[in-house]
Amino acid sequence: MPSFRSYDDCPIRYEVHGEGEPLLVLPGGPGMDLRYLGDLGGLDRRRRLVPADARAAGRSGVPADRRTVSFVEQARDLEALRLHLGLERFDLLAHSAGCLTAQEYLAAFPGRARRAVLVAPVGRAGREVDATELAGLRAARSAEPWYADAAEADRLLARGGRTGGELAALQRRVLPFFWHRWTEERLAEYPPHYASPHPWLREAFYAGSADPGTLAGRVARLGAARTPVLVVAGASDGMVGTAPARAAASAHPGSRLEVLAESGHRPWAEEPGRFVALVDGFLTPDGA
């Protein structure tokens, strides 16, 4: 597995799959191992995918300074990867929490990314989940055979206070909410070692989030980048809903928003054909 040293000497691991024009890929989580992305529904047959593990995630190194795990700071790792690969410009795809890093990169390093795809983003400059929308999406699944158990686990998680194995077990029980169609076989997509082992990582990642007083300025900064953006969301995404995707699309002038009717939080897994066609068509608008 190739790697490079980022600006502060932190080792960053990445993979290369497929052939064609490079598409740099940022996983979500925060802190998920890049391997959960697979081949992005077969997108590697259209593009040379270059997914990279974030610092303190997957098989990348853990920095001495935890402040550098903030999504704002992690944009510097993406720029270091671009330089390492010798790319003048490139296309970018990010998923979930990784979309925060991607959007910060577009603002901090304008002109480097030709086009960007944000898949199930959590927001613009921090998490922007609409609690009312999310509750409605989850309540709409009440006829599902798994609903009662998932809803109970959700209530227990909301109370807080769980750690270690108990927390992990509850998190696995709510997974059905994240999919349009849930089967027990989907559990194989969540190997425990793909999740972050660092209890401090989530807080460190979101430390760069905007607050009510700074959000407007941060959003204006994103819009100034002018990079063409495609935002893809799943209509059944019971993890973050569609509100964050709509907010992200509104932050980028001329962006395109696509909500896939039969997808949850991982649309490449549930509607691979449509997902690949959308992304590939956006990245190659002239059919090149």
Coordinates of C-alpha atoms in Angstrom, one line a residue:
M1 CA 0.0 0.0 0.0
P2 CA 1.7 3.3 -1.1
S3 CA 2.2 6.1 1.4
F4 CA 3.8 9.5 1.6
R5 CA 4.7 12.0 4.4
S6 CA 2.4 14.9 4.8
Y7 CA 3.5 18.5 5.6
D8 CA 4.2 17.6 9.3
D9 CA 5.8 14.2 8.5
C10 CA 2.6 12.3 9.4
P11 CA 2.4 9.1 7.2
I12 CA -0.7 9.0 4.9
R13 CA -1.6 5.8 3.2
Y14 CA -3.6 5.5 0.0
E15 CA -4.6 3.0 -2.7
V16 CA -4.8 3.2 -6.5
H17 CA -7.6 1.3 -8.3
G18 CA -8.5 1.2 -12.0
E19 CA -7.3 3.2 -14.9
G20 CA -8.1 6.6 -16.5
E21 CA -8.2 10.1 -15.2
P22 CA -7.4 10.3 -11.4
L23 CA -10.2 10.8 -9.0
L24 CA -8.9 11.4 -5.4
V25 CA -11.3 10.1 -2.8
L26 CA -11.8 11.1 0.8
P27 CA -13.6 8.6 3.2
G28 CA -16.1 9.6 5.8
G29 CA -16.7 8.6 9.4
P30 CA -14.9 10.5 10.6
G31 CA -12.1 8.0 10.9
M32 CA -13.4 5.2 8.7
D33 CA -10.9 2.9 6.9
L34 CA -11.0 3.7 3.2
R35 CA -11.7 0.0 2.4
Y36 CA -15.4 0.4 3.2
L37 CA -15.7 2.4 -0.1
G38 CA -14.9 -0.7 -2.2
D39 CA -14.8 0.2 -5.9
L40 CA -17.6 2.8 -5.5
G41 CA -20.1 0.7 -7.3
G42 CA -17.7 0.0 -10.2
L43 CA -16.5 3.6 -10.7
D44 CA -13.0 2.2 -10.9
R45 CA -13.9 1.0 -14.4
R46 CA -14.3 4.6 -15.5
R47 CA -11.7 6.3 -13.3
R48 CA -8.4 5.8 -11.6
L49 CA -9.5 5.9 -8.0
V50 CA -7.1 7.2 -5.4
P51 CA -8.7 6.8 -2.0
A52 CA -6.6 8.0 1.0
D53 CA -6.9 7.2 4.7
A54 CA -7.2 10.3 6.7
R55 CA -4.7 10.9 9.5
A56 CA -5.5 8.9 12.6
A57 CA -7.7 6.7 10.5
G58 CA -7.4 3.4 8.7
R59 CA -3.8 2.6 8.1
S60 CA -2.5 6.2 8.1
G61 CA -0.4 7.5 11.0
V62 CA -1.5 9.2 14.2
P63 CA -0.1 12.8 14.4
A64 CA 1.6 14.0 17.5
D65 CA -0.7 17.1 17.5
R66 CA -4.3 16.1 17.7
R67 CA -5.4 19.5 16.5
T68 CA -4.2 18.6 13.0
V69 CA -7.0 16.0 12.8
S70 CA -9.6 18.8 12.4
F71 CA -11.2 18.7 8.9
V72 CA -10.0 22.2 8.3
E73 CA -6.4 21.1 8.9
Q74 CA -6.8 17.8 6.9
A75 CA -7.3 19.8 3.7
R76 CA -3.5 20.3 3.9
D77 CA -3.1 16.5 3.6
L78 CA -5.1 16.5 0.4
E79 CA -2.8 19.2 -1.0
A80 CA 0.2 17.2 0.1
L81 CA -1.2 14.1 -1.8
R82 CA -1.7 16.2 -4.9
L83 CA 1.9 17.3 -4.8
H84 CA 3.1 13.7 -4.0
L85 CA 1.2 12.4 -7.1
G86 CA 2.5 15.2 -9.3
L87 CA -0.9 16.4 -10.3
E88 CA -1.5 19.9 -11.5
R89 CA -5.3 19.5 -11.3
F90 CA -7.5 16.7 -10.4
D91 CA -11.1 15.6 -9.7
L92 CA -12.3 15.0 -6.2
L93 CA -14.9 12.8 -4.5
A94 CA -15.7 12.7 -0.8
H95 CA -18.2 10.8 1.3
S96 CA -20.1 11.9 4.5
A97 CA -17.8 13.6 7.0
G98 CA -15.0 13.6 4.4
C99 CA -17.1 16.2 2.4
L100 CA -16.2 18.8 5.1
T101 CA -12.5 18.3 4.3
A102 CA -13.2 18.4 0.6
Q103 CA -15.1 21.7 0.8
E104 CA -12.4 23.2 3.0
Y105 CA -9.9 22.2 0.4
L106 CA -11.9 23.8 -2.4
A107 CA -11.8 27.1 -0.4
A108 CA -8.3 26.9 0.8
F109 CA -6.7 25.8 -2.5
P110 CA -8.9 27.2 -5.2
G111 CA -8.3 26.1 -8.8
R112 CA -6.6 22.8 -7.9
A113 CA -9.8 20.6 -8.2
R114 CA -11.5 20.7 -11.6
R115 CA -14.7 19.2 -10.3
A116 CA -15.9 17.8 -6.9
V117 CA -18.5 15.2 -6.0
L118 CA -20.0 15.3 -2.5
V119 CA -21.7 12.1 -1.5
A120 CA -24.1 12.2 1.5
P121 CA -22.4 15.2 3.0
V122 CA -22.9 16.0 6.7
G123 CA -23.0 19.7 6.0
R124 CA -21.0 22.7 4.8
A125 CA -18.6 23.7 7.7
G126 CA -19.8 21.3 10.3
R127 CA -22.7 18.9 10.9
E128 CA -26.0 20.3 9.8
V129 CA -28.4 17.4 10.4
D130 CA -32.1 18.4 10.6
A131 CA -33.3 16.5 13.7
T132 CA -37.0 16.8 12.6
E133 CA -36.2 15.4 9.1
L134 CA -34.1 12.6 10.6
A135 CA -36.9 11.6 13.1
G136 CA -39.4 11.5 10.2
L137 CA -37.1 9.3 8.0
R138 CA -36.7 6.9 10.9
A139 CA -40.3 6.8 11.9
A140 CA -41.3 6.1 8.3
R141 CA -39.5 2.7 8.7
S142 CA -41.8 1.5 11.5
A143 CA -43.3 -1.3 9.5
E144 CA -39.8 -2.9 9.0
P145 CA -39.2 -6.1 11.0
W146 CA -36.0 -4.6 12.4
Y147 CA -37.5 -1.3 13.4
A148 CA -38.3 -1.9 17.1
D149 CA -34.8 -3.1 17.9
A150 CA -33.1 -0.2 16.0
A151 CA -35.4 2.4 17.5
E152 CA -34.7 1.1 21.0
A153 CA -30.9 1.3 20.3
D154 CA -31.4 4.8 19.0
R155 CA -33.1 5.9 22.2
L156 CA -30.3 4.4 24.3
L157 CA -27.6 6.1 22.2
A158 CA -29.5 9.4 22.7
R159 CA -29.2 9.1 26.5
G160 CA -25.4 8.9 26.2
G161 CA -23.0 7.4 28.7
R162 CA -22.1 4.3 26.7
T163 CA -18.5 3.4 25.9
G164 CA -16.5 0.6 24.5
G165 CA -18.2 -2.6 23.5
E166 CA -21.7 -1.5 24.7
L167 CA -21.5 1.6 22.5
A168 CA -20.3 -0.4 19.5
A169 CA -23.1 -2.9 19.9
L170 CA -25.8 -0.1 20.0
Q171 CA -24.2 1.6 17.0
R172 CA -24.5 -1.7 15.0
R173 CA -28.2 -2.0 16.0
V174 CA -29.1 1.3 14.4
L175 CA -27.4 0.5 11.1
P176 CA -30.7 -0.4 9.4
F177 CA -31.8 3.2 9.5
F178 CA -28.9 4.1 7.2
W179 CA -30.0 2.0 4.3
H180 CA -33.0 2.1 1.9
R181 CA -33.1 -1.7 2.0
W182 CA -31.6 -3.5 5.0
T183 CA -30.6 -7.1 5.1
E184 CA -28.4 -8.9 7.6
E185 CA -25.8 -9.4 4.9
R186 CA -25.1 -5.7 5.1
L187 CA -23.4 -6.2 8.4
A188 CA -20.4 -7.6 6.5
E189 CA -19.8 -4.1 5.2
Y190 CA -19.0 -2.9 8.8
P191 CA -15.9 -4.8 10.0
P192 CA -15.1 -3.5 13.5
H193 CA -11.5 -2.8 12.5
Y194 CA -12.7 -0.3 9.9
A195 CA -14.0 2.1 12.6
S196 CA -11.6 4.4 14.4
P197 CA -10.1 3.0 17.7
H198 CA -9.5 6.5 18.9
P199 CA -12.3 7.8 21.2
W200 CA -10.9 11.4 20.9
L201 CA -11.0 11.5 17.0
R202 CA -14.5 12.6 16.5
E203 CA -14.2 15.6 18.7
A204 CA -10.9 16.5 17.2
F205 CA -12.2 16.2 13.6
Y206 CA -15.2 18.5 14.3
A207 CA -13.2 21.0 16.2
G208 CA -12.9 23.1 13.0
S209 CA -16.7 23.5 12.7
A210 CA -18.3 26.9 12.3
D211 CA -20.5 28.3 15.0
P212 CA -23.6 30.4 14.5
G213 CA -21.5 33.5 14.5
T214 CA -19.0 32.3 11.9
L215 CA -21.2 30.1 9.7
A216 CA -22.3 32.8 7.2
G217 CA -18.7 33.9 6.6
R218 CA -17.5 30.3 6.2
V219 CA -20.3 29.5 3.7
A220 CA -19.5 32.6 1.7
R221 CA -15.9 31.5 1.5
L222 CA -16.9 28.1 0.1
G223 CA -19.0 29.8 -2.6
A224 CA -16.1 31.9 -3.7
A225 CA -14.1 28.9 -4.8
R226 CA -16.4 28.4 -7.9
T227 CA -15.5 24.7 -8.4
P228 CA -18.3 22.8 -10.2
V229 CA -19.9 20.6 -7.6
L230 CA -22.2 17.6 -7.8
V231 CA -24.0 16.7 -4.5
V232 CA -25.5 13.2 -4.3
A233 CA -27.8 12.2 -1.4
G234 CA -30.0 9.1 -0.6
A235 CA -33.6 9.8 0.0
S236 CA -33.7 7.1 2.7
D237 CA -30.5 8.3 4.5
G238 CA -31.5 7.8 8.1
M239 CA -28.0 8.7 9.2
V240 CA -27.8 12.3 8.2
G241 CA -30.9 12.9 6.1
T242 CA -31.0 15.1 3.0
A243 CA -30.9 18.5 4.6
P244 CA -27.1 18.6 4.8
A245 CA -26.8 17.8 1.1
R246 CA -29.3 20.6 0.3
A247 CA -27.3 23.0 2.4
A248 CA -24.0 21.9 0.8
A249 CA -25.5 22.3 -2.7
S250 CA -26.7 25.8 -1.8
A251 CA -23.2 26.9 -0.8
H252 CA -21.7 26.2 -4.2
P253 CA -23.0 28.4 -7.0
G254 CA -24.2 26.4 -10.0
S255 CA -24.0 23.1 -8.2
R256 CA -26.1 20.1 -9.1
L257 CA -28.1 18.1 -6.5
E258 CA -29.2 14.6 -7.1
V259 CA -31.3 12.7 -4.5
L260 CA -31.4 8.9 -5.3
A261 CA -34.8 7.5 -4.4
E262 CA -33.7 4.0 -3.5
S263 CA -30.5 4.8 -1.6
G264 CA -29.5 5.5 2.0
H265 CA -26.1 6.7 3.2
R266 CA -24.1 4.6 0.7
P267 CA -25.7 5.2 -2.7
W268 CA -22.9 3.5 -4.6
A269 CA -23.8 0.2 -2.8
E270 CA -27.6 0.4 -3.3
E271 CA -27.9 2.1 -6.8
P272 CA -24.5 1.4 -8.3
G273 CA -25.5 1.8 -11.9
R274 CA -27.2 5.2 -11.4
F275 CA -24.5 6.4 -9.1
V276 CA -21.6 5.6 -11.5
A277 CA -23.5 7.1 -14.4
L278 CA -24.2 10.3 -12.4
V279 CA -20.6 10.7 -11.3
D280 CA -19.0 9.8 -14.5
G281 CA -21.3 12.0 -16.5
F282 CA -20.6 14.9 -14.2
L283 CA -16.8 14.4 -14.4
T284 CA -16.8 14.0 -18.2
P285 CA -19.5 16.5 -19.3
D286 CA -18.3 16.4 -22.9
G287 CA -18.1 12.6 -23.1
A288 CA -14.3 12.7 -23.1

